[in-house]
PDB file of C-alpha atoms in Angstrom:
ATOM      1  CA  SER P   1       0.084   0.133  -0.058  1.00 79.00           C
ATOM      2  CA  GLN P   2       1.311   3.513  -0.681  1.00 84.00           C
ATOM      3  CA  THR P   3       2.480   5.690   1.866  1.00 93.00           C
ATOM      4  CA  ILE P   4       2.297   9.793   1.502  1.00 96.00           C
ATOM      5  CA  HIS P   5       4.560  11.976   3.296  1.00 97.00           C
ATOM      6  CA  GLN P   6       4.257  15.555   3.722  1.00 97.00           C
ATOM      7  CA  TRP P   7       6.385  18.329   5.129  1.00 96.00           C
ATOM      8  CA  PRO P   8       6.505  20.631   7.176  1.00 97.00           C
ATOM      9  CA  ALA P   9       3.797  19.599   9.238  1.00 96.00           C
ATOM     10  CA  THR P  10       3.305  23.116  10.280  1.00 96.00           C
ATOM     11  CA  LEU P  11       4.443  26.435   8.835  1.00 97.00           C
ATOM     12  CA  VAL P  12       3.867  29.931  10.098  1.00 98.00           C
ATOM     13  CA  GLN P  13       5.035  32.597   7.103  1.00 97.00           C
ATOM     14  CA  PRO P  14       4.655  36.374   6.788  1.00 98.00           C
ATOM     15  CA  VAL P  15       2.787  37.954   3.640  1.00 97.00           C
ATOM     16  CA  GLY P  16       4.618  37.992   1.009  1.00 97.00           C
ATOM     17  CA  SER P  17       7.062  35.221   1.389  1.00 98.00           C
ATOM     18  CA  PRO P  18       8.088  32.513  -0.418  1.00 97.00           C
ATOM     19  CA  LEU P  19       6.466  28.619   0.464  1.00 97.00           C
ATOM     20  CA  SER P  20       7.707  25.148  -0.549  1.00 98.00           C
ATOM     21  CA  LEU P  21       5.434  22.475   0.446  1.00 98.00           C
ATOM     22  CA  GLU P  22       6.574  18.955  -0.253  1.00 98.00           C
ATOM     23  CA  CYS P  23       4.817  15.576  -0.844  1.00 98.00           C
ATOM     24  CA  THR P  24       6.549  12.029  -1.115  1.00 97.00           C
ATOM     25  CA  VAL P  25       4.698   9.200  -2.220  1.00 97.00           C
ATOM     26  CA  GLU P  26       5.913   5.310  -1.371  1.00 95.00           C
ATOM     27  CA  GLY P  27       4.794   1.763  -2.481  1.00 92.00           C
ATOM     28  CA  THR P  28       3.182   3.140  -6.009  1.00 90.00           C
ATOM     29  CA  SER P  29       4.747   3.965  -9.308  1.00 89.00           C
ATOM     30  CA  ASN P  30       3.605   7.111 -11.759  1.00 91.00           C
ATOM     31  CA  PRO P  31       0.546   7.734  -9.501  1.00 93.00           C
ATOM     32  CA  ASN P  32      -1.802  10.626 -10.021  1.00 94.00           C
ATOM     33  CA  LEU P  33      -0.790  13.112  -7.214  1.00 96.00           C
ATOM     34  CA  TYR P  34      -2.902  16.168  -6.060  1.00 95.00           C
ATOM     35  CA  TRP P  35      -2.854  19.304  -4.190  1.00 95.00           C
ATOM     36  CA  TYR P  36      -5.986  20.239  -2.261  1.00 94.00           C
ATOM     37  CA  ARG P  37      -6.759  23.052   0.313  1.00 94.00           C
ATOM     38  CA  GLN P  38      -8.841  23.050   3.103  1.00 90.00           C
ATOM     39  CA  ALA P  39      -9.747  26.557   4.415  1.00 82.00           C
ATOM     40  CA  ALA P  40     -11.260  26.148   8.051  1.00 75.00           C
ATOM     41  CA  GLY P  41     -14.541  24.961   8.388  1.00 70.00           C
ATOM     42  CA  ARG P  42     -14.608  24.485   4.606  1.00 74.00           C
ATOM     43  CA  GLY P  43     -14.643  21.448   2.304  1.00 80.00           C
ATOM     44  CA  LEU P  44     -11.641  20.393   0.210  1.00 87.00           C
ATOM     45  CA  GLN P  45     -10.757  22.482  -2.662  1.00 88.00           C
ATOM     46  CA  LEU P  46      -8.594  20.825  -5.309  1.00 89.00           C
ATOM     47  CA  LEU P  47      -5.420  23.187  -6.617  1.00 93.00           C
ATOM     48  CA  PHE P  48      -3.501  20.924  -8.373  1.00 94.00           C
ATOM     49  CA  TYR P  49      -3.325  17.287 -10.090  1.00 92.00           C
ATOM     50  CA  SER P  50      -0.597  15.778 -12.271  1.00 95.00           C
ATOM     51  CA  VAL P  51      -0.636  12.858 -14.178  1.00 94.00           C
ATOM     52  CA  GLY P  52       2.360  12.403 -14.795  1.00 94.00           C
ATOM     53  CA  ILE P  53       6.326  13.987 -14.188  1.00 95.00           C
ATOM     54  CA  GLY P  54       6.386  17.594 -15.496  1.00 93.00           C
ATOM     55  CA  GLN P  55       2.878  17.235 -16.329  1.00 94.00           C
ATOM     56  CA  ILE P  56       0.730  19.964 -14.280  1.00 94.00           C
ATOM     57  CA  SER P  57      -3.237  21.120 -14.263  1.00 91.00           C
ATOM     58  CA  SER P  58      -4.403  24.018 -12.275  1.00 89.00           C
ATOM     59  CA  GLU P  59      -7.581  23.896 -11.245  1.00 83.00           C
ATOM     60  CA  VAL P  60      -8.184  27.179  -9.772  1.00 80.00           C
ATOM     61  CA  PRO P  61      -5.947  30.575 -10.880  1.00 67.00           C
ATOM     62  CA  GLN P  62      -4.072  31.818  -7.969  1.00 80.00           C
ATOM     63  CA  ASN P  63      -0.324  32.725  -6.747  1.00 90.00           C
ATOM     64  CA  LEU P  64       0.424  29.122  -6.048  1.00 95.00           C
ATOM     65  CA  SER P  65       2.076  26.929  -8.737  1.00 96.00           C
ATOM     66  CA  ALA P  66       2.650  23.162  -8.528  1.00 97.00           C
ATOM     67  CA  SER P  67       5.563  21.075  -9.707  1.00 97.00           C
ATOM     68  CA  ARG P  68       6.701  17.085  -9.893  1.00 97.00           C
ATOM     69  CA  PRO P  69      10.285  16.837 -10.626  1.00 96.00           C
ATOM     70  CA  GLN P  70      10.434  12.815  -9.749  1.00 96.00           C
ATOM     71  CA  ASP P  71       7.571  10.488 -10.221  1.00 95.00           C
ATOM     72  CA  ARG P  72       6.358  10.745  -6.674  1.00 96.00           C
ATOM     73  CA  GLN P  73       7.602  13.949  -5.872  1.00 97.00           C
ATOM     74  CA  PHE P  74       4.573  16.714  -5.802  1.00 98.00           C
ATOM     75  CA  ILE P  75       5.807  20.300  -4.562  1.00 98.00           C
ATOM     76  CA  LEU P  76       3.872  23.018  -4.225  1.00 97.00           C
ATOM     77  CA  SER P  77       5.133  26.578  -4.175  1.00 97.00           C
ATOM     78  CA  SER P  78       4.434  30.271  -3.928  1.00 97.00           C
ATOM     79  CA  LYS P  79       6.649  33.464  -4.967  1.00 96.00           C
ATOM     80  CA  LYS P  80       4.565  35.902  -2.337  1.00 96.00           C
ATOM     81  CA  LEU P  81       2.112  34.727  -0.009  1.00 96.00           C
ATOM     82  CA  LEU P  82      -1.124  36.478   0.562  1.00 95.00           C
ATOM     83  CA  LEU P  83      -3.410  36.267   4.234  1.00 95.00           C
ATOM     84  CA  SER P  84      -6.023  33.899   1.984  1.00 92.00           C
ATOM     85  CA  ASP P  85      -3.417  31.120   1.414  1.00 94.00           C
ATOM     86  CA  SER P  86      -3.395  30.317   5.264  1.00 94.00           C
ATOM     87  CA  GLY P  87      -5.031  26.426   5.471  1.00 94.00           C
ATOM     88  CA  PHE P  88      -4.369  22.964   5.597  1.00 95.00           C
ATOM     89  CA  TYR P  89      -2.774  21.713   2.583  1.00 97.00           C
ATOM     90  CA  LEU P  90      -3.220  17.929   1.480  1.00 96.00           C
ATOM     91  CA  CYS P  91      -1.393  15.873  -0.869  1.00 97.00           C
ATOM     92  CA  ALA P  92      -3.287  12.848  -2.287  1.00 96.00           C
ATOM     93  CA  VAL P  93      -2.767   9.991  -4.213  1.00 95.00           C
ATOM     94  CA  GLY P  94      -5.062   8.697  -6.778  1.00 91.00           C
ATOM     95  CA  LEU P  95      -6.020   5.179  -6.975  1.00 85.00           C
ATOM     96  CA  GLY P  96      -8.719   4.517  -9.458  1.00 80.00           C
ATOM     97  CA  GLN P  97     -11.540   6.655  -8.586  1.00 80.00           C
ATOM     98  CA  LEU P  98     -10.416   6.936  -4.708  1.00 86.00           C
ATOM     99  CA  ARG P  99      -8.226   9.693  -3.234  1.00 89.00           C
ATOM    100  CA  TYR P 100      -5.879   8.375  -0.384  1.00 93.00           C
ATOM    101  CA  PHE P 101      -4.657  11.490   1.805  1.00 95.00           C
ATOM    102  CA  GLY P 102      -1.312  12.624   3.140  1.00 96.00           C
ATOM    103  CA  PRO P 103      -1.027  13.706   6.775  1.00 96.00           C
ATOM    104  CA  GLY P 104      -1.429  17.619   5.863  1.00 96.00           C
ATOM    105  CA  THR P 105       0.546  21.034   6.331  1.00 97.00           C
ATOM    106  CA  ARG P 106      -1.026  23.399   8.289  1.00 96.00           C
ATOM    107  CA  LEU P 107       0.097  26.733   6.812  1.00 97.00           C
ATOM    108  CA  THR P 108      -0.427  30.195   9.044  1.00 96.00           C
ATOM    109  CA  VAL P 109       0.571  33.588   7.099  1.00 96.00           C
ATOM    110  CA  LEU P 110       0.311  35.952   9.271  1.00 96.00           C
TER     111      LEU P 110
ATOM    112  CA  GLY T   1     -22.957  23.922 -11.233  1.00 30.00           C
ATOM    113  CA  GLU T   2     -22.496  21.190  -9.129  1.00 35.00           C
ATOM    114  CA  SER T   3     -22.638  20.910  -5.083  1.00 43.00           C
ATOM    115  CA  VAL T   4     -22.441  18.432  -2.631  1.00 51.00           C
ATOM    116  CA  GLY T   5     -23.409  19.792   0.514  1.00 50.00           C
ATOM    117  CA  LEU T   6     -24.518  18.404   3.861  1.00 43.00           C
ATOM    118  CA  HIS T   7     -27.931  18.908   5.833  1.00 45.00           C
ATOM    119  CA  LEU T   8     -26.235  19.505   9.188  1.00 48.00           C
ATOM    120  CA  PRO T   9     -22.793  20.865  10.045  1.00 82.00           C
ATOM    121  CA  THR T  10     -22.845  19.430  13.754  1.00 90.00           C
ATOM    122  CA  LEU T  11     -24.490  16.103  15.217  1.00 93.00           C
ATOM    123  CA  SER T  12     -23.836  14.747  18.643  1.00 95.00           C
ATOM    124  CA  VAL T  13     -24.771  11.218  19.703  1.00 97.00           C
ATOM    125  CA  GLN T  14     -24.350   9.249  22.910  1.00 97.00           C
ATOM    126  CA  GLU T  15     -21.656   6.571  22.832  1.00 97.00           C
ATOM    127  CA  GLY T  16     -23.371   3.415  21.466  1.00 97.00           C
ATOM    128  CA  ASP T  17     -26.198   4.987  19.388  1.00 97.00           C
ATOM    129  CA  ASN T  18     -26.269   4.847  15.775  1.00 97.00           C
ATOM    130  CA  SER T  19     -25.471   8.082  13.683  1.00 97.00           C
ATOM    131  CA  ILE T  20     -26.829   9.124  10.461  1.00 96.00           C
ATOM    132  CA  ILE T  21     -24.979  11.676   8.432  1.00 95.00           C
ATOM    133  CA  ASN T  22     -26.954  12.878   5.659  1.00 93.00           C
ATOM    134  CA  CYS T  23     -24.998  14.779   2.391  1.00 92.00           C
ATOM    135  CA  ALA T  24     -27.435  15.977  -0.740  1.00 90.00           C
ATOM    136  CA  TYR T  25     -25.770  16.548  -4.397  1.00 88.00           C
ATOM    137  CA  SER T  26     -27.319  18.455  -7.106  1.00 85.00           C
ATOM    138  CA  ASN T  27     -25.435  16.488 -10.015  1.00 84.00           C
ATOM    139  CA  SER T  28     -27.803  13.742 -11.251  1.00 84.00           C
ATOM    140  CA  ALA T  29     -25.042  12.804 -13.839  1.00 85.00           C
ATOM    141  CA  SER T  30     -22.858  11.644 -10.723  1.00 87.00           C
ATOM    142  CA  ASP T  31     -21.739   8.098 -11.059  1.00 88.00           C
ATOM    143  CA  TYR T  32     -19.938   7.463  -7.753  1.00 91.00           C
ATOM    144  CA  PHE T  33     -19.914   8.665  -4.113  1.00 94.00           C
ATOM    145  CA  ILE T  34     -17.549   8.509  -1.311  1.00 94.00           C
ATOM    146  CA  TRP T  35     -17.416   9.225   2.345  1.00 96.00           C
ATOM    147  CA  TYR T  36     -13.989  10.396   4.180  1.00 95.00           C
ATOM    148  CA  LYS T  37     -13.794  10.582   7.843  1.00 96.00           C
ATOM    149  CA  GLN T  38     -11.132  13.634   8.662  1.00 93.00           C
ATOM    150  CA  GLU T  39      -9.766  13.812  12.691  1.00 93.00           C
ATOM    151  CA  SER T  40      -8.480  16.786  13.808  1.00 89.00           C
ATOM    152  CA  GLY T  41      -5.003  17.388  12.373  1.00 88.00           C
ATOM    153  CA  LYS T  42      -5.285  14.452   9.839  1.00 92.00           C
ATOM    154  CA  GLY T  43      -6.083  14.219   6.547  1.00 93.00           C
ATOM    155  CA  PRO T  44      -8.851  12.282   5.187  1.00 93.00           C
ATOM    156  CA  GLN T  45      -9.496   8.564   5.575  1.00 94.00           C
ATOM    157  CA  PHE T  46     -11.460   7.070   3.127  1.00 94.00           C
ATOM    158  CA  ILE T  47     -14.432   4.943   5.226  1.00 95.00           C
ATOM    159  CA  ILE T  48     -17.115   3.490   2.525  1.00 96.00           C
ATOM    160  CA  ASP T  49     -17.884   4.183  -1.195  1.00 95.00           C
ATOM    161  CA  ILE T  50     -20.868   3.427  -3.555  1.00 96.00           C
ATOM    162  CA  ARG T  51     -21.757   3.482  -7.123  1.00 94.00           C
ATOM    163  CA  SER T  52     -24.530   5.011  -8.568  1.00 92.00           C
ATOM    164  CA  ASN T  53     -26.072   1.512  -9.700  1.00 93.00           C
ATOM    165  CA  MET T  54     -26.157   0.485  -5.834  1.00 96.00           C
ATOM    166  CA  ASP T  55     -28.891   1.851  -3.289  1.00 96.00           C
ATOM    167  CA  LYS T  56     -27.142   0.419   0.155  1.00 97.00           C
ATOM    168  CA  ARG T  57     -23.525  -0.756   0.487  1.00 97.00           C
ATOM    169  CA  GLN T  58     -22.450  -2.159   4.036  1.00 97.00           C
ATOM    170  CA  GLY T  59     -18.803  -1.900   5.862  1.00 94.00           C
ATOM    171  CA  GLN T  60     -17.709  -2.627   9.176  1.00 92.00           C
ATOM    172  CA  ARG T  61     -20.109  -0.683  11.624  1.00 96.00           C
ATOM    173  CA  VAL T  62     -21.224   1.844   8.832  1.00 98.00           C
ATOM    174  CA  THR T  63     -23.612   1.638   6.023  1.00 98.00           C
ATOM    175  CA  VAL T  64     -23.998   4.287   3.077  1.00 97.00           C
ATOM    176  CA  LEU T  65     -27.490   4.938   1.611  1.00 97.00           C
ATOM    177  CA  LEU T  66     -28.058   6.575  -1.962  1.00 96.00           C
ATOM    178  CA  ASN T  67     -31.352   7.713  -2.805  1.00 95.00           C
ATOM    179  CA  LYS T  68     -30.801   8.839  -6.631  1.00 92.00           C
ATOM    180  CA  THR T  69     -34.743  10.150  -6.868  1.00 93.00           C
ATOM    181  CA  VAL T  70     -33.970  12.919  -4.500  1.00 94.00           C
ATOM    182  CA  LYS T  71     -30.208  12.965  -4.894  1.00 92.00           C
ATOM    183  CA  HIS T  72     -29.394  12.137  -1.013  1.00 93.00           C
ATOM    184  CA  LEU T  73     -26.395  10.484   0.514  1.00 94.00           C
ATOM    185  CA  SER T  74     -26.399   9.398   3.908  1.00 96.00           C
ATOM    186  CA  LEU T  75     -23.931   7.462   6.279  1.00 97.00           C
ATOM    187  CA  GLN T  76     -25.104   5.219   9.100  1.00 98.00           C
ATOM    188  CA  ILE T  77     -22.547   4.233  12.098  1.00 98.00           C
ATOM    189  CA  ALA T  78     -23.898   1.524  14.102  1.00 97.00           C
ATOM    190  CA  ALA T  79     -22.869   1.608  18.146  1.00 97.00           C
ATOM    191  CA  THR T  80     -21.024   4.871  17.631  1.00 97.00           C
ATOM    192  CA  GLN T  81     -17.917   5.231  19.828  1.00 97.00           C
ATOM    193  CA  PRO T  82     -16.314   7.940  21.037  1.00 96.00           C
ATOM    194  CA  GLY T  83     -13.194   7.035  18.133  1.00 96.00           C
ATOM    195  CA  ASP T  84     -15.805   7.732  15.922  1.00 97.00           C
ATOM    196  CA  SER T  85     -15.517  11.589  16.782  1.00 97.00           C
ATOM    197  CA  ALA T  86     -14.463  13.432  13.792  1.00 95.00           C
ATOM    198  CA  VAL T  87     -15.448  15.643  10.728  1.00 93.00           C
ATOM    199  CA  TYR T  88     -17.144  13.302   7.867  1.00 95.00           C
ATOM    200  CA  PHE T  89     -17.184  14.461   4.034  1.00 90.00           C
ATOM    201  CA  CYS T  90     -19.185  13.053   1.403  1.00 92.00           C
ATOM    202  CA  ALA T  91     -17.843  13.360  -1.891  1.00 91.00           C
ATOM    203  CA  ASP T  92     -19.168  13.600  -5.472  1.00 87.00           C
ATOM    204  CA  GLN T  93     -16.840  11.830  -8.304  1.00 84.00           C
ATOM    205  CA  THR T  94     -18.041  12.662 -11.933  1.00 77.00           C
ATOM    206  CA  GLY T  95     -14.564  11.910 -13.806  1.00 68.00           C
ATOM    207  CA  ALA T  96     -11.194  10.802 -13.169  1.00 62.00           C
ATOM    208  CA  ASN T  97      -9.904  14.242 -11.780  1.00 64.00           C
ATOM    209  CA  ASN T  98     -13.424  15.746 -10.573  1.00 72.00           C
ATOM    210  CA  LEU T  99     -13.755  15.071  -6.991  1.00 79.00           C
ATOM    211  CA  PHE T 100     -16.429  17.298  -5.090  1.00 83.00           C
ATOM    212  CA  PHE T 101     -16.071  17.123  -1.735  1.00 84.00           C
ATOM    213  CA  GLY T 102     -18.876  19.022   0.858  1.00 81.00           C
ATOM    214  CA  THR T 103     -17.931  21.081   3.573  1.00 78.00           C
ATOM    215  CA  GLY T 104     -18.181  18.236   6.441  1.00 88.00           C
ATOM    216  CA  THR T 105     -20.597  17.649   9.486  1.00 92.00           C
ATOM    217  CA  ARG T 106     -18.727  17.615  12.559  1.00 93.00           C
ATOM    218  CA  LEU T 107     -19.466  14.064  14.641  1.00 96.00           C
ATOM    219  CA  THR T 108     -19.100  14.524  18.528  1.00 96.00           C
ATOM    220  CA  VAL T 109     -19.913  11.492  20.577  1.00 97.00           C
ATOM    221  CA  ILE T 110     -20.938  11.924  24.187  1.00 96.00           C
ATOM    222  CA  PRO T 111     -19.378   9.108  26.481  1.00 92.00           C
TER     223      PRO T 111
END
């Protein structure tokens, strides 16, 4: 079975600072990978998905970007964080129609 | 547009009672539904799923019911335990990458 690692687990960043969140996956090859954001008291919003190395699809226009430099590595980045970027960021692996989620990164932008 | 929502944002039940969490969806073309459980500070975990060609599916202590006529989905948890306290999400899938989540219902189990 697959294992999903995310780091850092928590992060506090000032407005305007850069961001890099990392997700790595074990136990599966060529997975579909996803970045979701969960704002407080809200559902999960799909940000990006990737079906392979270098292939990124963006679902929501914003100041975030994603990259997939390796088969089992998915990175979420920003050049300048906004207050509205605060939230719980979840990386997920797609297996068939199911999503398996990582432990998440709690980002607070001050 | 497509929406998946929940009738109640919070639900409190006594330990040992059965819990019922409801969800409504709007897209009649939806053909696959999933329930997730999310404990505080953790990622969502898969509980159970159901396809639109079924109206009921049972797992261990959980049952999902699907009523396509009224576009309603429910999750039943039997003999609710303190470990069941969490936020429960339903999700509606219409394509390989189109998984829409509701806002969630927070279940609190009272000892």
